[in-house]
């Protein structure tokens, strides 16, 4: 169906117009949203649905003489996806600080005996101290990779970095964190032995 006919149907609030719009342009909309949001299929789907809703509600603002329907849709989906990505980043940024301080409780096996549980909690406290000393950007990479289990490609889409840069930075961070974590644990062990025999 031609764009003019689709637009006429939407003007008339005929839902067939949305169906024909979807048939013709949904693959393009998904492609654009995925390029911005990565493999978050639910968020991509929401962006596509939001785009349809904006067209449905605001069709009278569209002027075919200024832009083709395809171009108009591309602008809407792009802006919608960028806004969603910004909202997600703000939300995740607020959560990162809480995640760093609370990360221990998700990794403690309640079936351990009391002594092992205390030691495990202490390990996580030391690890949290190490993570807390990282820059905000490095904290974000570590938590995305090891807490949210995101792939390097997903992190790249969310942060604007390249996959190569992320892998390289995470490799350096792993080595640095391992060394600092071992130093923290050794210092803690030493203080515990001192307290025990002092």
Short mmCIF file of C-alpha atoms in Angstrom, two decimals:
data_model
loop_
_atom_site.label_atom_id
_atom_site.label_comp_id
_atom_site.label_asym_id
_atom_site.label_seq_id
_atom_site.Cartn_x
_atom_site.Cartn_y
_atom_site.Cartn_z
CA UNK A 1 0.00 0.00 0.00
CA UNK A 2 1.26 3.49 -0.84
CA UNK A 3 2.20 5.88 1.96
CA UNK A 4 -0.58 8.31 1.01
CA UNK A 5 -3.20 5.60 1.50
CA UNK A 6 -1.69 4.58 4.85
CA UNK A 7 -1.73 8.19 6.04
CA UNK A 8 -5.34 8.65 4.95
CA UNK A 9 -6.37 5.59 6.97
CA UNK A 10 -4.56 6.88 10.06
CA UNK A 11 -6.17 10.33 9.60
CA UNK A 12 -9.52 8.55 9.64
CA UNK A 13 -8.43 6.67 12.81
CA UNK A 14 -8.79 3.41 10.93
CA UNK A 15 -6.58 0.82 12.66
CA UNK A 16 -5.93 -0.79 9.29
CA UNK A 17 -3.61 2.15 8.70
CA UNK A 18 -1.37 1.08 11.62
CA UNK A 19 -1.43 -2.50 10.40
CA UNK A 20 -0.28 -1.45 6.92
CA UNK A 21 2.30 0.90 8.43
CA UNK A 22 3.67 -1.99 10.48
CA UNK A 23 3.75 -4.32 7.47
CA UNK A 24 5.74 -1.80 5.47
CA UNK A 25 8.12 -0.24 7.99
CA UNK A 26 8.46 -2.38 11.13
CA UNK A 27 11.72 -4.06 10.07
CA UNK A 28 13.27 -0.64 9.47
CA UNK A 29 12.06 0.68 12.84
CA UNK A 30 13.41 -2.37 14.68
CA UNK A 31 16.75 -2.01 12.88
CA UNK A 32 17.12 1.66 13.93
CA UNK A 33 16.03 1.07 17.54
CA UNK A 34 18.34 -1.96 17.88
CA UNK A 35 21.26 0.12 16.63
CA UNK A 36 20.73 2.50 19.55
CA UNK A 37 19.50 0.19 22.32
CA UNK A 38 21.37 -3.01 21.47
CA UNK A 39 19.78 -6.41 22.03
CA UNK A 40 17.24 -5.26 24.63
CA UNK A 41 14.31 -6.67 22.67
CA UNK A 42 11.65 -5.47 25.12
CA UNK A 43 12.92 -1.87 24.98
CA UNK A 44 13.18 -2.02 21.19
CA UNK A 45 9.60 -3.29 21.00
CA UNK A 46 8.43 -0.48 23.30
CA UNK A 47 10.13 2.11 21.07
CA UNK A 48 8.45 0.73 17.97
CA UNK A 49 5.05 0.72 19.69
CA UNK A 50 5.64 4.28 20.98
CA UNK A 51 6.44 5.35 17.42
CA UNK A 52 3.13 3.93 16.17
CA UNK A 53 1.29 5.68 19.01
CA UNK A 54 2.94 9.03 18.22
CA UNK A 55 1.98 8.72 14.57
CA UNK A 56 -1.58 7.74 15.53
CA UNK A 57 -2.02 10.65 17.94
CA UNK A 58 -0.17 13.33 15.97
CA UNK A 59 -0.79 12.48 12.32
CA UNK A 60 -2.17 15.98 11.72
CA UNK A 61 1.33 17.40 12.37
CA UNK A 62 2.83 15.37 9.55
CA UNK A 63 3.41 17.19 6.26
CA UNK A 64 4.21 14.96 3.30
CA UNK A 65 5.64 17.91 1.38
CA UNK A 66 8.37 18.38 3.98
CA UNK A 67 9.42 14.76 4.46
CA UNK A 68 8.53 11.30 3.27
CA UNK A 69 6.71 9.01 5.69
CA UNK A 70 9.82 6.84 5.87
CA UNK A 71 11.99 9.81 6.90
CA UNK A 72 9.40 10.99 9.41
CA UNK A 73 9.25 7.54 11.02
CA UNK A 74 13.06 7.34 11.14
CA UNK A 75 13.23 10.65 13.04
CA UNK A 76 10.54 9.56 15.53
CA UNK A 77 12.04 6.12 16.27
CA UNK A 78 15.54 7.55 16.59
CA UNK A 79 14.46 10.25 19.06
CA UNK A 80 12.31 7.78 20.99
CA UNK A 81 15.17 5.27 21.29
CA UNK A 82 17.70 7.95 22.31
CA UNK A 83 15.35 9.25 25.02
CA UNK A 84 14.79 5.72 26.29
CA UNK A 85 18.55 5.10 26.37
CA UNK A 86 19.11 8.32 28.34
CA UNK A 87 16.40 7.32 30.83
CA UNK A 88 17.94 3.86 31.21
CA UNK A 89 21.40 5.32 31.79
CA UNK A 90 20.10 7.73 34.44
CA UNK A 91 18.23 4.91 36.16
CA UNK A 92 21.21 2.54 36.01
CA UNK A 93 23.55 5.26 37.29
CA UNK A 94 21.35 5.68 40.37
CA UNK A 95 21.34 1.93 40.86
CA UNK A 96 25.10 1.46 40.44
CA UNK A 97 25.97 2.99 43.80
CA UNK A 98 23.41 0.80 45.55
CA UNK A 99 24.58 -2.25 43.62
CA UNK A 100 28.20 -1.75 44.68
CA UNK A 101 27.31 -1.57 48.37
CA UNK A 102 24.73 -4.37 48.24
CA UNK A 103 26.49 -6.77 45.90
CA UNK A 104 27.62 -9.09 48.71
CA UNK A 105 24.18 -10.30 49.74
CA UNK A 106 23.52 -11.80 46.31
CA UNK A 107 26.55 -14.03 46.46
CA UNK A 108 26.41 -15.51 49.93
CA UNK A 109 25.25 -19.12 50.14
CA UNK A 110 22.95 -19.34 53.15
CA UNK A 111 23.74 -23.07 53.49
CA UNK A 112 27.32 -22.34 54.55
CA UNK A 113 28.27 -22.74 58.20
CA UNK A 114 28.50 -19.54 60.27
CA UNK A 115 32.30 -19.24 60.06
CA UNK A 116 32.34 -19.67 56.27
CA UNK A 117 29.43 -17.25 55.92
CA UNK A 118 31.25 -14.56 57.91
CA UNK A 119 34.40 -15.07 55.84
CA UNK A 120 32.39 -14.91 52.62
CA UNK A 121 30.71 -11.69 53.75
CA UNK A 122 34.10 -10.25 54.68
CA UNK A 123 35.47 -11.19 51.24
CA UNK A 124 32.60 -9.35 49.59
CA UNK A 125 33.14 -6.31 51.81
CA UNK A 126 36.75 -6.21 50.67
CA UNK A 127 35.69 -6.61 47.05
CA UNK A 128 33.14 -3.81 47.44
CA UNK A 129 35.91 -1.57 48.82
CA UNK A 130 38.01 -2.31 45.74
CA UNK A 131 35.09 -1.56 43.39
CA UNK A 132 34.23 1.63 45.29
CA UNK A 133 37.74 2.97 44.64
CA UNK A 134 37.31 2.67 40.87
CA UNK A 135 36.24 5.64 38.78
CA UNK A 136 32.53 5.95 37.99
CA UNK A 137 33.18 4.81 34.43
CA UNK A 138 35.15 1.74 35.55
CA UNK A 139 32.49 0.89 38.14
CA UNK A 140 29.89 1.01 35.39
CA UNK A 141 31.89 -1.36 33.16
CA UNK A 142 32.54 -3.84 35.98
CA UNK A 143 28.92 -3.91 37.17
CA UNK A 144 27.51 -4.17 33.65
CA UNK A 145 29.87 -7.06 32.82
CA UNK A 146 29.90 -9.08 36.04
CA UNK A 147 26.69 -8.08 37.81
CA UNK A 148 24.25 -7.56 34.94
CA UNK A 149 26.16 -10.12 32.80
CA UNK A 150 25.98 -7.89 29.73
CA UNK A 151 28.06 -8.75 26.68
CA UNK A 152 30.80 -6.39 25.50
CA UNK A 153 28.59 -5.51 22.52
CA UNK A 154 25.68 -4.57 24.79
CA UNK A 155 27.99 -2.46 26.95
CA UNK A 156 29.36 -0.79 23.82
CA UNK A 157 25.84 0.12 22.66
CA UNK A 158 25.00 1.54 26.09
CA UNK A 159 28.22 3.49 26.70
CA UNK A 160 29.30 4.58 23.23
CA UNK A 161 32.67 2.82 23.59
CA UNK A 162 34.01 0.27 21.11
CA UNK A 163 33.95 -3.45 21.93
CA UNK A 164 37.76 -3.54 21.66
CA UNK A 165 38.15 -0.65 24.10
CA UNK A 166 35.76 -2.30 26.57
CA UNK A 167 37.52 -5.69 26.43
CA UNK A 168 40.92 -4.05 26.87
CA UNK A 169 39.75 -1.89 29.78
CA UNK A 170 38.00 -4.79 31.52
CA UNK A 171 41.13 -6.92 31.17
CA UNK A 172 43.23 -4.24 32.90
CA UNK A 173 40.53 -3.76 35.53
CA UNK A 174 40.39 -7.50 36.28
CA UNK A 175 44.14 -7.62 36.90
CA UNK A 176 44.05 -4.46 39.01
CA UNK A 177 41.05 -5.60 41.05
CA UNK A 178 42.54 -9.06 41.63
CA UNK A 179 45.75 -7.52 42.98
CA UNK A 180 43.94 -4.99 45.17
CA UNK A 181 41.49 -7.62 46.40
CA UNK A 182 44.33 -9.96 47.41
CA UNK A 183 46.07 -7.09 49.22
CA UNK A 184 42.83 -6.21 51.05
CA UNK A 185 42.25 -9.84 52.09
CA UNK A 186 45.85 -10.29 53.23
CA UNK A 187 45.61 -7.10 55.29
CA UNK A 188 42.32 -8.29 56.79
CA UNK A 189 43.76 -11.74 57.59
CA UNK A 190 46.72 -10.08 59.27
CA UNK A 191 44.53 -7.87 61.39
CA UNK A 192 42.37 -10.84 62.44
CA UNK A 193 45.41 -12.88 63.47
CA UNK A 194 46.76 -9.90 65.38
CA UNK A 195 43.47 -9.52 67.20
CA UNK A 196 43.35 -13.25 67.94
CA UNK A 197 46.88 -13.58 69.31
CA UNK A 198 47.46 -10.03 70.52
#
